[in-house]
C-alpha cells in the first residue's frame, strides 16, 4: 500500500480548505464569465455564448482579476454558500464537483499537473465559440446549452 498522502481536495470539504487551497481549485475555465439570462417567472438560467469584455478569450482568464468587482459590479465572487446555491455554475466547475462529492476530474490541472489537459479535454471558454459583450447586443440570439 502506498504511503503517499492524499491531496487536500480528497481529504477536506470545501469549508475545511485554506484560502490558498480554495483559490487553487479554480481551474480558470472562464465559463462562469459567460452571460446568463434568467427567466423572470421560472428563475431558469440559460447560458449565452456572450462573454464578459474583461475575459481573455485566448486563455479564459480574467484580464484584471484583482479589480473585477469594480470593473464589473455584477461579477460574482464565489463563497461556500454560493457554491451550494449556484446550481447554474458549469457542471465541470471544480467547486461544484467537490460540493457534489465527485472529486476533481482527471483533466483538472491540480490532478494532471498541467493546464494542457483542459485543452485536450476541450473544457473551458477556449473550447467554444464566444462573442465579446458589447452595447446593444441581443443576448437571446446567443443562447447555448449549459456548458
Ligand atoms: S466555472 Fe468554476 S472553475 Fe471555472 S472559472 Fe468559474 S469558478 Fe473557476
Ligand atoms: S470581471 Fe473578470 S472574473 Fe468577472 S466576469 Fe468579467 S472576466 Fe469574469
mmCIF file of C-alpha atoms and ligand atoms in Angstrom:
data_model
loop_
_atom_site.group_PDB
_atom_site.id
_atom_site.type_symbol
_atom_site.label_atom_id
_atom_site.label_comp_id
_atom_site.label_asym_id
_atom_site.label_seq_id
_atom_site.Cartn_x
_atom_site.Cartn_y
_atom_site.Cartn_z
ATOM 1 C CA UNK A 1 0.000 0.000 0.000
ATOM 2 C CA UNK A 2 1.275 3.493 -0.842
ATOM 3 C CA UNK A 3 2.079 5.880 1.984
ATOM 4 C CA UNK A 4 1.684 8.872 -0.272
ATOM 5 C CA UNK A 5 -0.536 11.466 1.423
ATOM 6 C CA UNK A 6 -3.824 12.145 -0.297
ATOM 7 C CA UNK A 7 -4.205 15.625 -1.799
ATOM 8 C CA UNK A 8 -6.280 18.191 0.073
ATOM 9 C CA UNK A 9 -9.238 18.035 -2.320
ATOM 10 C CA UNK A 10 -9.687 14.368 -1.444
ATOM 11 C CA UNK A 11 -9.448 14.800 2.306
ATOM 12 C CA UNK A 12 -11.087 18.164 3.008
ATOM 13 C CA UNK A 13 -14.545 19.530 2.474
ATOM 14 C CA UNK A 14 -14.842 22.974 0.924
ATOM 15 C CA UNK A 15 -15.321 24.614 4.314
ATOM 16 C CA UNK A 16 -12.150 22.986 5.665
ATOM 17 C CA UNK A 17 -9.892 24.353 2.934
ATOM 18 C CA UNK A 18 -7.456 27.212 3.450
ATOM 19 C CA UNK A 19 -7.834 30.315 1.311
ATOM 20 C CA UNK A 20 -4.904 29.195 -0.854
ATOM 21 C CA UNK A 21 -6.391 25.738 -1.340
ATOM 22 C CA UNK A 22 -9.782 27.256 -2.142
ATOM 23 C CA UNK A 23 -8.295 29.597 -4.759
ATOM 24 C CA UNK A 24 -6.273 26.788 -6.339
ATOM 25 C CA UNK A 25 -9.432 24.785 -7.022
ATOM 26 C CA UNK A 26 -10.456 27.229 -9.739
ATOM 27 C CA UNK A 27 -9.162 25.806 -13.000
ATOM 28 C CA UNK A 28 -9.633 29.144 -14.776
ATOM 29 C CA UNK A 29 -12.043 27.652 -17.309
ATOM 30 C CA UNK A 30 -13.723 31.055 -17.611
ATOM 31 C CA UNK A 31 -17.138 29.530 -18.247
ATOM 32 C CA UNK A 32 -18.678 31.428 -15.336
ATOM 33 C CA UNK A 33 -17.804 34.643 -17.214
ATOM 34 C CA UNK A 34 -20.396 33.881 -19.885
ATOM 35 C CA UNK A 35 -23.548 35.993 -19.699
ATOM 36 C CA UNK A 36 -26.597 34.161 -18.406
ATOM 37 C CA UNK A 37 -30.261 35.006 -18.840
ATOM 38 C CA UNK A 38 -32.776 34.269 -16.121
ATOM 39 C CA UNK A 39 -36.450 33.641 -16.766
ATOM 40 C CA UNK A 40 -38.488 36.070 -14.625
ATOM 41 C CA UNK A 41 -41.199 33.533 -13.930
ATOM 42 C CA UNK A 42 -39.370 30.219 -13.590
ATOM 43 C CA UNK A 43 -35.940 31.524 -12.481
ATOM 44 C CA UNK A 44 -34.428 29.146 -15.040
ATOM 45 C CA UNK A 45 -30.914 30.222 -16.007
ATOM 46 C CA UNK A 46 -29.861 29.939 -19.649
ATOM 47 C CA UNK A 47 -26.302 30.417 -20.839
ATOM 48 C CA UNK A 48 -25.289 32.537 -23.781
ATOM 49 C CA UNK A 49 -22.018 32.499 -25.710
ATOM 50 C CA UNK A 50 -21.535 36.194 -24.891
ATOM 51 C CA UNK A 51 -18.534 36.670 -22.645
ATOM 52 C CA UNK A 52 -17.526 39.490 -20.335
ATOM 53 C CA UNK A 53 -15.281 42.081 -22.055
ATOM 54 C CA UNK A 54 -12.656 41.598 -19.343
ATOM 55 C CA UNK A 55 -12.244 37.956 -20.267
ATOM 56 C CA UNK A 56 -9.149 36.953 -22.207
ATOM 57 C CA UNK A 57 -10.748 34.579 -24.694
ATOM 58 C CA UNK A 58 -7.394 33.036 -25.614
ATOM 59 C CA UNK A 59 -6.802 31.805 -22.076
ATOM 60 C CA UNK A 60 -10.177 32.007 -20.311
ATOM 61 C CA UNK A 61 -8.573 34.141 -17.583
ATOM 62 C CA UNK A 62 -9.811 37.483 -16.298
ATOM 63 C CA UNK A 63 -7.683 40.345 -17.650
ATOM 64 C CA UNK A 64 -7.999 42.312 -14.399
ATOM 65 C CA UNK A 65 -8.864 39.780 -11.711
ATOM 66 C CA UNK A 66 -7.848 41.999 -8.780
ATOM 67 C CA UNK A 67 -10.321 44.707 -9.788
ATOM 68 C CA UNK A 68 -13.085 42.505 -11.174
ATOM 69 C CA UNK A 69 -15.725 43.667 -8.694
ATOM 70 C CA UNK A 70 -15.030 47.307 -9.546
ATOM 71 C CA UNK A 71 -14.831 46.745 -13.294
ATOM 72 C CA UNK A 72 -17.940 44.575 -13.392
ATOM 73 C CA UNK A 73 -20.198 45.114 -10.360
ATOM 74 C CA UNK A 74 -22.239 42.031 -11.279
ATOM 75 C CA UNK A 75 -19.132 39.812 -11.322
ATOM 76 C CA UNK A 76 -19.850 37.081 -8.813
ATOM 77 C CA UNK A 77 -17.349 36.193 -6.125
ATOM 78 C CA UNK A 78 -17.767 32.565 -5.133
ATOM 79 C CA UNK A 79 -18.280 31.740 -1.483
ATOM 80 C CA UNK A 80 -19.087 28.485 0.251
ATOM 81 C CA UNK A 81 -22.774 29.378 0.409
ATOM 82 C CA UNK A 82 -22.865 30.409 -3.230
ATOM 83 C CA UNK A 83 -21.293 27.151 -4.419
ATOM 84 C CA UNK A 84 -24.223 25.338 -2.847
ATOM 85 C CA UNK A 85 -26.758 27.819 -4.144
ATOM 86 C CA UNK A 86 -25.477 28.362 -7.699
ATOM 87 C CA UNK A 87 -26.527 25.186 -9.442
ATOM 88 C CA UNK A 88 -26.247 27.123 -12.699
ATOM 89 C CA UNK A 89 -22.442 27.005 -12.476
ATOM 90 C CA UNK A 90 -20.932 24.791 -15.197
ATOM 91 C CA UNK A 91 -21.129 21.095 -14.420
ATOM 92 C CA UNK A 92 -17.331 20.988 -14.767
ATOM 93 C CA UNK A 93 -16.761 23.728 -12.159
ATOM 94 C CA UNK A 94 -14.356 22.284 -9.597
ATOM 95 C CA UNK A 95 -16.238 23.841 -6.669
ATOM 96 C CA UNK A 96 -19.491 22.228 -7.755
ATOM 97 C CA UNK A 97 -17.789 18.900 -8.413
ATOM 98 C CA UNK A 98 -16.296 18.848 -4.912
ATOM 99 C CA UNK A 99 -19.614 20.024 -3.476
ATOM 100 C CA UNK A 100 -21.399 17.149 -5.226
ATOM 101 C CA UNK A 101 -18.819 14.705 -3.844
ATOM 102 C CA UNK A 102 -17.473 13.841 -7.302
ATOM 103 C CA UNK A 103 -13.892 14.900 -6.691
ATOM 104 C CA UNK A 104 -11.829 16.555 -9.381
ATOM 105 C CA UNK A 105 -11.753 15.372 -12.976
ATOM 106 C CA UNK A 106 -8.586 13.813 -14.422
ATOM 107 C CA UNK A 107 -8.094 16.847 -16.655
ATOM 108 C CA UNK A 108 -8.078 19.324 -13.725
ATOM 109 C CA UNK A 109 -4.623 20.955 -13.544
ATOM 110 C CA UNK A 110 -4.286 20.053 -9.853
ATOM 111 C CA UNK A 111 -4.702 16.378 -10.767
ATOM 112 C CA UNK A 112 -2.806 16.279 -14.045
ATOM 113 C CA UNK A 113 -0.132 18.823 -13.110
ATOM 114 C CA UNK A 114 -0.659 20.693 -16.368
ATOM 115 C CA UNK A 115 -3.174 23.170 -17.787
ATOM 116 C CA UNK A 116 -2.794 21.485 -21.190
ATOM 117 C CA UNK A 117 -5.085 18.657 -20.143
ATOM 118 C CA UNK A 118 -8.045 21.054 -20.013
ATOM 119 C CA UNK A 119 -7.497 21.993 -23.630
ATOM 120 C CA UNK A 120 -7.119 18.361 -24.588
ATOM 121 C CA UNK A 121 -10.395 17.554 -22.830
ATOM 122 C CA UNK A 122 -11.968 20.606 -24.519
ATOM 123 C CA UNK A 123 -13.100 22.093 -21.227
ATOM 124 C CA UNK A 124 -13.488 25.841 -20.827
ATOM 125 C CA UNK A 125 -14.073 29.047 -22.670
ATOM 126 C CA UNK A 126 -11.338 28.368 -25.192
ATOM 127 C CA UNK A 127 -13.208 25.284 -26.429
ATOM 128 C CA UNK A 128 -16.360 27.110 -27.507
ATOM 129 C CA UNK A 129 -17.005 29.930 -29.982
ATOM 130 C CA UNK A 130 -17.731 33.066 -27.984
ATOM 131 C CA UNK A 131 -18.751 36.645 -28.675
ATOM 132 C CA UNK A 132 -17.401 39.560 -26.640
ATOM 133 C CA UNK A 133 -20.109 41.532 -24.863
ATOM 134 C CA UNK A 134 -20.886 44.917 -26.399
ATOM 135 C CA UNK A 135 -23.607 47.506 -26.032
ATOM 136 C CA UNK A 136 -26.813 46.784 -27.898
ATOM 137 C CA UNK A 137 -26.213 43.066 -28.141
ATOM 138 C CA UNK A 138 -29.306 40.858 -28.227
ATOM 139 C CA UNK A 139 -28.366 38.111 -25.778
ATOM 140 C CA UNK A 140 -31.285 35.941 -26.806
ATOM 141 C CA UNK A 141 -29.626 35.397 -30.176
ATOM 142 C CA UNK A 142 -26.699 33.709 -28.465
ATOM 143 C CA UNK A 143 -28.348 31.214 -26.140
ATOM 144 C CA UNK A 144 -26.452 27.934 -25.753
ATOM 145 C CA UNK A 145 -26.757 24.726 -23.742
ATOM 146 C CA UNK A 146 -25.276 24.807 -20.270
ATOM 147 C CA UNK A 147 -21.553 24.071 -20.591
HETATM 148 S S1 LIG B 1 -16.583 27.865 -13.530
HETATM 149 FE FE1 LIG B 1 -15.639 27.358 -11.577
HETATM 150 S S2 LIG B 1 -13.635 26.512 -12.131
HETATM 151 FE FE2 LIG B 1 -14.380 27.607 -13.944
HETATM 152 S S3 LIG B 1 -13.521 29.692 -13.749
HETATM 153 FE FE3 LIG B 1 -15.557 29.714 -12.811
HETATM 154 S S4 LIG B 1 -15.164 29.337 -10.605
HETATM 155 FE FE4 LIG B 1 -13.320 28.697 -11.744
HETATM 156 S S1 LIG B 2 -14.678 40.701 -14.492
HETATM 157 FE FE1 LIG B 2 -13.284 39.010 -14.896
HETATM 158 S S2 LIG B 2 -13.926 37.379 -13.500
HETATM 159 FE FE2 LIG B 2 -15.618 38.872 -13.621
HETATM 160 S S3 LIG B 2 -16.987 38.098 -15.240
HETATM 161 FE FE3 LIG B 2 -15.555 39.537 -16.191
HETATM 162 S S4 LIG B 2 -13.853 38.272 -16.942
HETATM 163 FE FE4 LIG B 2 -15.006 37.048 -15.464
#
